[in-house]
């Protein structure tokens, strides 16, 4: 380990995982935390409760297709859904930099309110802090959320050889939209973040068949999330490059930016590993939900290369997709 | 309203309340949020759940008697306890500034772990973000917490004329300790933050008699919290200045700093409004708990000046204690 925190530690890739595994989990040790899901599933009053949190530090705070308020609601709602939960309540905590315009704050809060209504959750508690100029960056938001457990047993350990790998829409829209919004590259303006609540989509998938695990590929993108499914185990994820949906504006932007869309964050996409006999039904159910029209079967679970994600090209080649190692896209969420 | 956010908006005083009342509550409107307690009490799976959150931006991150890790656990645990809850689970979300030393991060995390054990809660879910140098200040931490509801009905509306006002120990230790740690004033080093979990103290009080409401006087201190109890209503809080415990080092520091200890934050003190017939029993129960030895009856609920907090001096004078209006102590928690 280095002696100081670098931006890599916030990438959602290898460094982040290293910090979690070497420092946070050992210090705070408990069963729920060690499961390292998007949300914790814990006993509560004789029932099960799903609990999750995320802080959002995206820059710029407003981007095509959303803003930090929308993102902060979707992020936590989606974590709860991916853990098999039915989101109920959110907390909202603001760290505002001195000088942020009240009008902009109103935009963010309206966005929180609108997205919460859309996602069917109530913001029931909150906190507001203000830091001096130069000690923040416009606004940071934390949300935490609780929900009931809709579907128990979603877990890495449920994945079996032969399972299908489904993705609900184009990879990489959010990450590339935010990078374009930074003005680093001239933008044609057709590229929107996919930021959206996954409540209806995940419920449809869970109701349609045997789902092993769900995850929204945020920081580190599709490639990193799939690695988390198989790392350290005996299974492989085999992806068909041609089957992976990447919207043309995303592909074009990624080419300009020199990044791989499979490592760019999504904030409204869902990866599902599904039992083979359920794959068609779950895929059809996902496609029937607004936001899931572009869902595709992008690969299957094999065992040829234990613990790895392998991308197979149309020409018969293949390459291993590792986890994101560095800081490809800082402060994307 | 001004057109930009100033530090006053984070003071916990009038400006913070104005922002909450004029923007946040109207946008996010729901019954639990409108109660504006330290934690929300909401229905969950046929039972009641207490939910709370706080972000911590204290500077410096380490101060006599604690650090931001200890503070982040105590803050949310105490909010849950003050709402009548039994804390169960915490989330932990870090926003770390690039360049923060890993060794310091370890100190903070160890502090989180130790305080969580002490408070009897598990940290079950978390998040880590890193921001560039100059976009944060060492480390900010958000915690959210959930608990079961131990004692229902704690509320402003339960307060009655004749009730006793109890405070569990010296006012203002945390706020003055942090200010001294900033090195703005030479410090003799005997002044420690009161930062501590209030779980045992609140349980003892609730078990000993009829408690109307509990609150930990954090930002804005004892004076602001008591104002929140009576503002807009028909009751008065009459305080006896001589009865309010203020440790001599706190009094000395406040004099040096030119601040009033009644407006300086506590992070391990409890204010309780208690039915008159229960006052002695609750006070005795508080004094029997470590951290409550200095508990005192500091006043009573009257009706002479509706909606106001009045401080009566030994010489027979009196003055009205309003809410904190400005930024007396920025980034104290």
Coordinates of C-alpha atoms in Angstrom, one line a residue, chain B residues 8-326:
Chain B
X8 CA -24.3 30.3 8.4
X9 CA -26.5 27.7 6.6
X10 CA -24.5 25.0 8.2
X11 CA -24.5 26.4 11.7
X12 CA -27.4 24.4 13.0
X13 CA -29.1 27.7 13.9
X14 CA -31.7 29.9 12.3
X15 CA -30.3 29.8 8.8
X16 CA -30.1 26.0 8.7
X17 CA -33.7 25.8 10.0
X18 CA -34.8 28.3 7.4
X19 CA -33.3 26.2 4.6
X20 CA -35.0 23.1 5.9
X21 CA -38.4 24.7 6.4
X22 CA -38.4 26.7 3.1
X23 CA -36.8 24.3 0.7
X24 CA -36.2 20.8 1.9
X25 CA -39.4 19.9 3.7
X26 CA -41.8 21.4 1.1
X27 CA -40.0 19.6 -1.7
X28 CA -39.7 16.2 0.0
X29 CA -43.0 16.5 2.1
X30 CA -43.9 13.4 4.2
X31 CA -45.1 12.9 7.7
X32 CA -41.9 11.4 9.1
X33 CA -39.7 14.2 7.7
X34 CA -42.0 17.0 8.9
X35 CA -41.7 15.7 12.5
X36 CA -38.1 17.0 12.3
X37 CA -36.8 14.8 15.0
X38 CA -33.2 13.8 15.4
X39 CA -34.3 10.5 13.7
X40 CA -37.3 9.5 11.7
X41 CA -39.7 7.0 13.2
X42 CA -41.4 5.1 10.3
X43 CA -43.4 1.9 9.9
X44 CA -41.5 -1.2 8.8
X45 CA -42.7 -4.7 8.3
X46 CA -45.5 -4.3 10.9
X47 CA -43.1 -2.7 13.4
X48 CA -41.5 0.7 13.9
X49 CA -38.0 1.6 12.7
X50 CA -35.9 4.6 13.7
X51 CA -33.7 6.0 10.9
X52 CA -31.2 8.8 11.1
X53 CA -28.2 10.3 9.3
X54 CA -25.4 12.8 9.8
X55 CA -22.4 13.9 7.8
X56 CA -19.3 15.0 9.7
X57 CA -16.9 17.7 8.4
X58 CA -15.2 18.6 11.7
X59 CA -11.9 20.3 11.5
X60 CA -9.3 19.3 12.7
X61 CA -10.3 15.7 12.2
X62 CA -8.6 14.8 15.4
X63 CA -9.2 16.7 18.6
X64 CA -8.7 16.2 22.4
X65 CA -11.1 13.5 23.4
X66 CA -11.9 12.1 20.0
X67 CA -11.7 12.2 16.3
X68 CA -14.0 12.3 13.3
X69 CA -14.4 8.5 13.4
X70 CA -15.6 8.5 17.0
X71 CA -17.8 11.5 16.3
X72 CA -19.4 9.9 13.3
X73 CA -20.5 6.9 15.2
X74 CA -21.6 8.8 18.3
X75 CA -23.5 11.4 16.3
X76 CA -25.8 8.9 14.6
X77 CA -26.1 6.5 17.5
X78 CA -27.1 9.4 19.7
X79 CA -29.7 10.7 17.2
X80 CA -31.3 7.3 17.2
X81 CA -31.3 7.1 21.0
X82 CA -32.7 10.6 21.3
X83 CA -35.6 9.5 19.0
X84 CA -36.4 6.7 21.4
X85 CA -34.6 4.1 19.4
X86 CA -32.3 1.2 20.2
X87 CA -29.5 1.5 17.6
X88 CA -28.7 -1.7 15.6
X89 CA -26.8 -1.0 12.4
X90 CA -24.8 1.8 10.9
X91 CA -23.6 2.6 7.4
X92 CA -20.3 4.3 6.9
X93 CA -19.4 6.5 3.9
X94 CA -16.1 8.1 3.5
X95 CA -15.2 11.1 1.3
X96 CA -11.4 11.3 1.5
X97 CA -9.2 14.1 0.1
X98 CA -6.4 12.9 -2.1
X99 CA -3.2 13.0 0.0
X100 CA -4.7 12.0 3.3
X101 CA -2.3 9.6 5.0
X102 CA -3.2 5.9 5.1
X103 CA -2.0 5.8 8.7
X104 CA -4.4 8.6 9.6
X105 CA -7.2 6.7 7.8
X106 CA -6.4 3.7 9.9
X107 CA -6.7 5.8 13.0
X108 CA -10.1 7.0 12.0
X109 CA -11.3 3.5 11.1
X110 CA -10.0 2.0 14.3
X111 CA -11.9 4.8 16.1
X112 CA -15.1 3.9 14.2
X113 CA -14.7 0.3 15.1
X114 CA -14.0 0.9 18.8
X115 CA -16.8 3.3 19.2
X116 CA -19.3 1.0 17.4
X117 CA -18.4 -1.8 19.7
X118 CA -18.8 0.4 22.7
X119 CA -22.2 1.6 21.5
X120 CA -23.3 -1.9 20.6
X121 CA -23.9 -1.3 16.9
X122 CA -22.6 -3.0 13.7
X123 CA -21.3 -1.2 10.7
X124 CA -22.8 -3.3 8.0
X125 CA -22.5 -1.3 4.8
X126 CA -20.3 1.4 3.4
X127 CA -18.9 3.5 0.6
X128 CA -15.6 5.1 -0.2
X129 CA -15.0 8.1 -2.5
X130 CA -11.8 10.1 -3.1
X131 CA -11.8 13.7 -4.2
X132 CA -8.8 15.7 -5.6
X133 CA -6.6 17.9 -3.3
X134 CA -8.5 21.1 -2.6
X135 CA -11.9 19.6 -3.1
X136 CA -12.2 18.3 0.4
X137 CA -10.5 18.6 3.8
X138 CA -8.7 15.5 4.9
X139 CA -11.8 13.4 5.4
X140 CA -15.6 13.8 5.7
X141 CA -17.7 10.9 7.0
X142 CA -21.4 10.2 6.7
X143 CA -23.1 7.6 8.9
X144 CA -26.7 6.6 8.8
X145 CA -28.2 4.3 11.3
X146 CA -31.3 2.2 11.9
X147 CA -32.7 1.0 15.2
X148 CA -35.8 -0.5 16.7
X149 CA -38.2 1.9 18.6
X150 CA -37.6 1.4 22.3
X151 CA -39.9 4.2 23.6
X152 CA -42.6 5.6 21.4
X153 CA -44.2 9.1 21.8
X154 CA -41.1 11.2 22.6
X155 CA -42.1 14.5 21.1
X156 CA -42.3 18.3 21.5
X157 CA -46.1 17.9 21.8
X158 CA -45.7 15.8 25.0
X159 CA -44.1 18.6 26.9
X160 CA -46.2 20.1 29.7
X161 CA -46.0 23.1 32.0
X162 CA -44.2 22.2 35.2
X163 CA -41.9 19.6 33.5
X164 CA -38.3 19.5 34.6
X165 CA -35.4 20.3 32.3
X166 CA -32.4 18.0 32.9
X167 CA -28.9 18.2 31.3
X168 CA -26.5 15.2 31.7
X169 CA -23.3 17.1 32.2
X170 CA -21.2 20.3 31.3
X171 CA -22.5 22.3 28.4
X172 CA -20.1 23.2 25.5
X173 CA -17.2 20.8 26.0
X174 CA -17.1 19.5 22.4
X175 CA -17.3 22.8 20.6
X176 CA -14.7 24.5 22.8
X177 CA -12.3 21.5 22.6
X178 CA -12.5 21.6 18.8
X179 CA -11.9 25.3 18.7
X180 CA -8.9 25.0 21.1
X181 CA -7.6 22.2 18.9
X182 CA -7.5 24.5 16.0
X183 CA -4.7 26.3 17.8
X184 CA -6.4 29.6 17.7
X185 CA -5.8 30.0 21.4
X186 CA -3.0 28.5 23.6
X187 CA -4.5 25.6 25.4
X188 CA -3.7 24.1 28.7
X189 CA -4.8 20.7 27.5
X190 CA -7.3 19.9 30.2
X191 CA -10.3 20.5 27.9
X192 CA -11.7 17.3 26.3
X193 CA -14.6 16.8 24.0
X194 CA -17.5 15.1 25.6
X195 CA -18.0 13.0 22.5
X196 CA -19.6 9.7 23.6
X197 CA -22.4 7.3 22.8
X198 CA -25.6 8.2 24.8
X199 CA -27.1 4.7 24.6
X200 CA -26.8 3.7 28.3
X201 CA -27.7 7.2 29.5
X202 CA -30.8 7.5 27.4
X203 CA -31.9 3.9 28.3
X204 CA -31.5 4.7 32.0
X205 CA -33.5 7.8 31.8
X206 CA -36.3 6.2 29.7
X207 CA -36.5 3.3 32.2
X208 CA -36.6 5.6 35.3
X209 CA -39.7 7.7 34.6
X210 CA -41.9 9.7 32.3
X211 CA -39.6 11.4 29.7
X212 CA -41.3 13.8 27.3
X213 CA -38.5 14.4 24.9
X214 CA -34.7 13.8 24.6
X215 CA -32.2 15.6 22.5
X216 CA -28.4 15.9 22.3
X217 CA -27.5 19.6 22.0
X218 CA -25.0 19.4 19.1
X219 CA -24.7 22.3 16.7
X220 CA -26.2 25.4 18.3
X221 CA -25.7 24.0 21.7
X222 CA -28.1 23.8 24.7
X223 CA -29.7 27.2 24.0
X224 CA -30.7 26.4 20.4
X225 CA -32.0 22.9 21.2
X226 CA -34.2 24.2 24.0
X227 CA -35.5 26.8 21.6
X228 CA -36.5 24.0 19.2
X229 CA -38.5 22.4 22.0
X230 CA -40.8 25.5 22.6
X231 CA -40.7 27.7 19.5
X232 CA -44.0 28.5 18.0
X233 CA -45.8 27.0 21.0
X234 CA -47.4 28.3 24.2
X235 CA -44.7 27.1 26.6
X236 CA -41.5 28.7 28.0
X237 CA -38.3 27.2 29.2
X238 CA -37.0 28.9 32.3
X239 CA -33.4 28.1 33.1
X240 CA -31.5 28.8 36.3
X241 CA -28.1 30.0 35.2
X242 CA -26.4 28.8 38.4
X243 CA -27.8 25.3 37.9
X244 CA -26.3 24.8 34.5
X245 CA -23.1 22.7 34.7
X246 CA -20.2 24.3 32.8
X247 CA -16.8 22.7 33.6
X248 CA -14.2 25.3 34.6
X249 CA -11.9 24.7 31.7
X250 CA -14.9 25.1 29.3
X251 CA -15.8 28.4 31.0
X252 CA -12.2 29.6 30.8
X253 CA -11.9 28.7 27.2
X254 CA -15.2 30.3 26.3
X255 CA -14.1 33.5 27.9
X256 CA -10.9 33.4 25.9
X257 CA -12.7 32.7 22.7
X258 CA -15.5 35.1 23.4
X259 CA -18.3 32.6 23.0
X260 CA -21.2 31.5 25.2
X261 CA -21.0 27.8 26.4
X262 CA -24.8 27.6 26.0
X263 CA -24.3 27.9 22.2
X264 CA -21.3 25.6 22.0
X265 CA -21.9 22.1 20.7
X266 CA -22.0 19.0 22.9
X267 CA -21.5 15.5 21.3
X268 CA -22.1 13.4 24.4
X269 CA -24.6 15.3 26.5
X270 CA -28.4 14.7 26.7
X271 CA -31.2 17.2 27.4
X272 CA -34.3 15.6 28.8
X273 CA -37.7 17.1 29.5
X274 CA -39.3 15.0 32.2
X275 CA -42.6 15.0 34.0
X276 CA -42.2 16.7 37.4
X277 CA -43.1 13.6 39.5
X278 CA -40.3 11.7 37.6
X279 CA -37.6 14.3 37.7
X280 CA -35.8 13.1 40.8
X281 CA -35.8 9.4 39.7
X282 CA -34.6 10.2 36.2
X283 CA -31.9 12.5 37.5
X284 CA -30.7 9.8 39.9
X285 CA -30.7 7.2 37.1
X286 CA -28.7 9.5 34.8
X287 CA -26.2 10.2 37.5
X288 CA -25.6 6.5 38.0
X289 CA -24.5 6.0 34.4
X290 CA -20.8 6.7 33.5
X291 CA -20.9 10.0 31.7
X292 CA -24.0 11.2 33.6
X293 CA -22.3 11.9 36.9
X294 CA -22.6 15.6 36.3
X295 CA -26.3 15.6 35.4
X296 CA -28.3 18.5 36.8
X297 CA -31.8 19.9 36.9
X298 CA -31.3 23.2 35.0
X299 CA -34.8 24.6 34.8
X300 CA -38.5 24.0 34.3
X301 CA -41.2 24.4 31.7
X302 CA -43.3 27.5 32.3
X303 CA -45.7 29.6 30.3
X304 CA -44.8 33.2 31.1
X305 CA -43.1 33.9 27.7
X306 CA -44.6 31.6 25.1
X307 CA -42.1 30.1 22.7
X308 CA -39.1 31.4 24.4
X309 CA -36.1 30.3 26.5
X310 CA -35.4 32.6 29.4
X311 CA -32.2 32.5 31.5
X312 CA -32.6 33.6 35.1
X313 CA -29.5 34.8 36.9
X314 CA -28.7 34.5 40.6
X315 CA -29.1 38.2 41.0
X316 CA -32.7 38.1 39.9
X317 CA -32.2 39.3 36.3
X318 CA -33.2 37.4 33.2
X319 CA -32.5 37.4 29.5
X320 CA -34.0 35.7 26.5
X321 CA -31.8 33.0 24.9
X322 CA -32.6 32.9 21.2
X323 CA -31.5 30.3 18.7
X324 CA -28.0 30.6 17.3
X325 CA -28.3 33.0 14.4
X326 CA -24.9 32.9 12.7

